[in-house]
Coordinates of C-alpha atoms in Angstrom, one line a residue:
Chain A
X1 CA -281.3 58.0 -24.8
X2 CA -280.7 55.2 -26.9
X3 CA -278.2 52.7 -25.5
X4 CA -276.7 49.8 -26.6
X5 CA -275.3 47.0 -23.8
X6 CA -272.4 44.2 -24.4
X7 CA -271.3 41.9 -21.7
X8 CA -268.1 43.2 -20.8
X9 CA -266.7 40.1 -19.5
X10 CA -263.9 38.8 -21.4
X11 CA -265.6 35.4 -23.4
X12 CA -262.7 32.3 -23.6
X13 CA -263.6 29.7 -26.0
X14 CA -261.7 26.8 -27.4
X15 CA -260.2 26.8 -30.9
X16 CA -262.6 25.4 -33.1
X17 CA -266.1 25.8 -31.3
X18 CA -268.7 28.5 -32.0
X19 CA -268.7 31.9 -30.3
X20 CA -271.4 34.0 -29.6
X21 CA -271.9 37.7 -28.7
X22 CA -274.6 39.5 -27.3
X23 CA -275.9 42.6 -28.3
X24 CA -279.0 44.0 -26.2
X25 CA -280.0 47.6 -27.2
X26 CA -283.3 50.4 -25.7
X27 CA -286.0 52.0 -26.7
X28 CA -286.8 51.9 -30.3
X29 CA -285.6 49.2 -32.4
X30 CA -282.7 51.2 -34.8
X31 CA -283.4 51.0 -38.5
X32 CA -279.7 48.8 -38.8
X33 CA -276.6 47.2 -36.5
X34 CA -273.3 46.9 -36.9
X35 CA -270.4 45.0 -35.7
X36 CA -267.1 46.0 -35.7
X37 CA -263.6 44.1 -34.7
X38 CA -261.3 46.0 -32.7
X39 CA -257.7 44.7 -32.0
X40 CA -255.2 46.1 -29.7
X41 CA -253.6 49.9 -30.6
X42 CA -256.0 49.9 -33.5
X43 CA -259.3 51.7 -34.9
X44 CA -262.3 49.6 -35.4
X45 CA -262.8 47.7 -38.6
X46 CA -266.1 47.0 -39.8
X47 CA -267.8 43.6 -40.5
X48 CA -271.3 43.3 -41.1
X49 CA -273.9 45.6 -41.2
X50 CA -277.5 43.7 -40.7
X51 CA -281.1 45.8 -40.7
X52 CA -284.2 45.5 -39.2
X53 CA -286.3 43.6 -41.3
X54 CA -283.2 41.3 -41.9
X55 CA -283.6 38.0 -39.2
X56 CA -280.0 36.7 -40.4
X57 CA -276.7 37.7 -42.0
X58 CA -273.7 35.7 -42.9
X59 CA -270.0 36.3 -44.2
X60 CA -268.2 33.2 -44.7
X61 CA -267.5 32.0 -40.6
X62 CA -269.7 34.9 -39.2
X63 CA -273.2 35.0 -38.7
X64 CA -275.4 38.0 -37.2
X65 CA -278.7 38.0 -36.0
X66 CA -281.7 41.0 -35.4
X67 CA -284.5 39.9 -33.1
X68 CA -286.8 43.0 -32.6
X69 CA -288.6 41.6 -29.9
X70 CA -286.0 41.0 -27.7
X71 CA -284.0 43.8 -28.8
X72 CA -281.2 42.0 -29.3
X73 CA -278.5 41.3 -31.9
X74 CA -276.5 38.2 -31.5
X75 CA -272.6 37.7 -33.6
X76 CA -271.7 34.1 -34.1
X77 CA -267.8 32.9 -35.0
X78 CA -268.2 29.3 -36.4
X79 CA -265.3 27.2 -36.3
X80 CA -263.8 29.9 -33.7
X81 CA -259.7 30.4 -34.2
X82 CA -257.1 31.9 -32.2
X83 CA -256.8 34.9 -34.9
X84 CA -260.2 35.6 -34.0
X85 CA -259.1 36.7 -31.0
X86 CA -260.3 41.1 -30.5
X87 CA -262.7 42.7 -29.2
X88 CA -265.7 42.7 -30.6
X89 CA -267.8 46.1 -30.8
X90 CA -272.1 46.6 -31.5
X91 CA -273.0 49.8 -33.4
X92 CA -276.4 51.5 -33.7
X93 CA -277.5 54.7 -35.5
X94 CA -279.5 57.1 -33.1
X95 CA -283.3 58.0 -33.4
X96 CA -281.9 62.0 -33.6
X97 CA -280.5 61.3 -36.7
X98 CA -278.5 58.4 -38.7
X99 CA -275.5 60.7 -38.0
X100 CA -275.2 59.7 -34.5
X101 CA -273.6 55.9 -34.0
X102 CA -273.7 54.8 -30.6
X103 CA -270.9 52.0 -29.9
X104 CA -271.5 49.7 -26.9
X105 CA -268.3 48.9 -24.7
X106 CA -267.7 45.5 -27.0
X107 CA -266.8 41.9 -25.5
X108 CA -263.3 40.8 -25.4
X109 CA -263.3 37.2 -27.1
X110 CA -260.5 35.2 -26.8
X111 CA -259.9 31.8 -28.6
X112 CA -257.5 29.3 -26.8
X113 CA -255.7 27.2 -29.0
Chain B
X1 CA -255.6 55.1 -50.8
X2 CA -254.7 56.2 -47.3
X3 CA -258.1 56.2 -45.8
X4 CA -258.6 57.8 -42.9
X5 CA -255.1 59.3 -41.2
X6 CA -254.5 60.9 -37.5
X7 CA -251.5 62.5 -36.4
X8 CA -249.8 62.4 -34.3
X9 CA -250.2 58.5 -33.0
X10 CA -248.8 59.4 -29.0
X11 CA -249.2 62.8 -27.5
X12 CA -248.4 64.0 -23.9
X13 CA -249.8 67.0 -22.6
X14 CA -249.1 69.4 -19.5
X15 CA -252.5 69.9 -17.8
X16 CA -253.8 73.8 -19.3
X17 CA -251.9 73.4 -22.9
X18 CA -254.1 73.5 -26.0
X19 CA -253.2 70.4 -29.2
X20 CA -254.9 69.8 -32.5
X21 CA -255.4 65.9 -33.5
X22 CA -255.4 66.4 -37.5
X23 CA -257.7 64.1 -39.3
X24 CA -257.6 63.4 -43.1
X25 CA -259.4 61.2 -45.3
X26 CA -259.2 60.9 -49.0
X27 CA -262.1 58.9 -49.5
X28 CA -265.0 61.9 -50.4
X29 CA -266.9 60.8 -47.4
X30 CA -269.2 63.1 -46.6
X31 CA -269.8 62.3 -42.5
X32 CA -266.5 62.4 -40.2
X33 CA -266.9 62.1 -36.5
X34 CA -264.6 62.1 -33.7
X35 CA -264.7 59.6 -30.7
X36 CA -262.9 58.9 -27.8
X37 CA -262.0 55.5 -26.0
X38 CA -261.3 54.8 -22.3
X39 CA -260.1 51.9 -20.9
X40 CA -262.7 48.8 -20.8
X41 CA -265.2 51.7 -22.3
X42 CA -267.1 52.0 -25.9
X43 CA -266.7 54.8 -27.9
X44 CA -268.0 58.4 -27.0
X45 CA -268.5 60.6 -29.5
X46 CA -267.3 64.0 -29.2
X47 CA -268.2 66.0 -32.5
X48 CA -269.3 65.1 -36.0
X49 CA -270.0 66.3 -39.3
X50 CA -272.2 65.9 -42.2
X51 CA -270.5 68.2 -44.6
X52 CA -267.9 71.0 -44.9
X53 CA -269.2 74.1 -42.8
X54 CA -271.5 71.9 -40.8
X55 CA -270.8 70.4 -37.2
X56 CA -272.5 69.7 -34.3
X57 CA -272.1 67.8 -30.9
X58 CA -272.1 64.5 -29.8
X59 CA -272.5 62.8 -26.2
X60 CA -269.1 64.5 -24.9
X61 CA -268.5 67.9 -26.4
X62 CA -267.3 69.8 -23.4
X63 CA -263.8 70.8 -23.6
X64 CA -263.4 70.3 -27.1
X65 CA -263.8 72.4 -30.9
X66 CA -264.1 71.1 -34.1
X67 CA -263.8 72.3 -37.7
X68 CA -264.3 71.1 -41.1
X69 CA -263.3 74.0 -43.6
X70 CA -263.1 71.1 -46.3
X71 CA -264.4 67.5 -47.1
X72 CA -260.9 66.0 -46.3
X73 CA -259.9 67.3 -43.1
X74 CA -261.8 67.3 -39.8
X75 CA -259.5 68.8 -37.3
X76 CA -260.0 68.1 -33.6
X77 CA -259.0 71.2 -30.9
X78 CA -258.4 71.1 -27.2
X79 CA -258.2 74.3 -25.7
X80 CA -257.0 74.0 -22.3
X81 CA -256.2 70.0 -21.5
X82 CA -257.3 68.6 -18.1
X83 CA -256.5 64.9 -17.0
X84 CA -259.7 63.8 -17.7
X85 CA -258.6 64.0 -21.4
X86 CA -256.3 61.5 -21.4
X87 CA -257.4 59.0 -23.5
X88 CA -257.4 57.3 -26.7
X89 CA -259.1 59.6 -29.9
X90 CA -260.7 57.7 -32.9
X91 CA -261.4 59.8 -36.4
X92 CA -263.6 57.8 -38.2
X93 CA -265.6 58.7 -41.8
X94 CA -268.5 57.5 -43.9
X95 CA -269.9 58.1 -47.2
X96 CA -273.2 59.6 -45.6
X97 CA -276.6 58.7 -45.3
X98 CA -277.8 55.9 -43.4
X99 CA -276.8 52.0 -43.6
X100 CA -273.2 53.1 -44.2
X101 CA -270.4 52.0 -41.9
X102 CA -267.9 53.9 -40.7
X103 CA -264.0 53.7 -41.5
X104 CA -262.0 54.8 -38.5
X105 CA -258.5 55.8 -38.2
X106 CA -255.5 54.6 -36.1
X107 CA -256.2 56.6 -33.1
X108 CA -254.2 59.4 -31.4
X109 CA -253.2 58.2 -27.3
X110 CA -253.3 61.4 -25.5
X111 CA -252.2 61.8 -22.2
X112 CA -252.4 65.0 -20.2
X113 CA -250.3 65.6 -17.2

């Protein structure tokens, strides 16, 4: 099966540095990721979407990486503040079918002001 | 619009009675898919579907039904609760096809007693 693994420890960073998430996924390399935020008592919410001929995304303070041979997706929050405070949850569609999203257990990051 | 919407947001259940978590979305998304959320876990995912009249199973079926008689409503059905229920249920849609991210709702907590 297809499996995707977060660290589960909570990450603490100080306000204003660069955060970084790990992503490490099995098996064959998925045809996309995603990242979601999650925040307490609510659903998911979608933030980038990068594929696997893509090397880098951005969105204005977020930055997403795809490295096929280390199967591994890495999420960056530049300039880190305490609103970015969630968890933060890796997505990948499964080889059965596009259909299937498999979510991996997220990393909690919080910022300290 | 609304989105995606699940009722009811708290639910608590004597161990052996049946519930239906409703889920609507107005968005003409074709996929819908249910998921559940444990404590310090990812999402499972129970049930999804590709279109009205079709379903099929995810990675954590047992114990639960599913229907989707139209595009808008994906209803979720537990037949005879057990503790290992309780948890936290996520409806979530996409447009369809692959390279689409998923909108989720606000989640039903479910607790069986």
């Amino acid at each position: 099966s297809q499996k995707i693994e977060q660290n589960s420890e909570a990450l603490n960073i100080q306000e204003g540095k660069t955060a970084t998430l790990t992503c490490n996924y099995t098996n064959y390399s998925p045809a996309y990721l995603q990242w979601y935020r999650q925040d307490p008592g609510r659903g998911p919410v979608f933030l980038l979407l990068i594929r696997e001929n893509e090397k880098e995304k951005r969105k204005e303070r977020l930055k997403v990486t795809f490295d096929t041979t280390l199967k591994q997706s890495l999420f960056h929050i530049t300039a880190s503040q305490p609103a970015d405070s969630a968890t933060y949850l890796c997505a990948r569609p499964n080889s059965g079918g596009y259909q299937k999203v498999t979510f991996g257990t997220g990393t909690k990051l919080q910022v300290i002001p | 619009n609304a989105g995606v919407t699940q009722t009811p947001k708290f639910r608590i259940l004597k161990i052996g009675q049946s519930m239906t978590l409703q889920c609507t979305q107005d968005m003409n998304h074709n996929y819908m898919y249910w998921y559940r959320q444990d404590p310090g876990m990812g999402l499972k995912l129970i049930y999804y579907s590709v279109g009205a009249g079709i379903t099929d199973k995810g990675e954590v079926p047992n114990g639960y039904n599913v229907s989707r008689s139209t595009t808008e409503d994906f209803p979720l059905r537990l037949e005879l609760a057990a503790p290992s229920q309780t948890s936290v249920y996520f409806c979530a849609s996409s447009p369809g096809g692959h390279n689409e991210k998923l909108f989720f709702g606000s989640g039903t907590q479910l607790s069986v007693l």
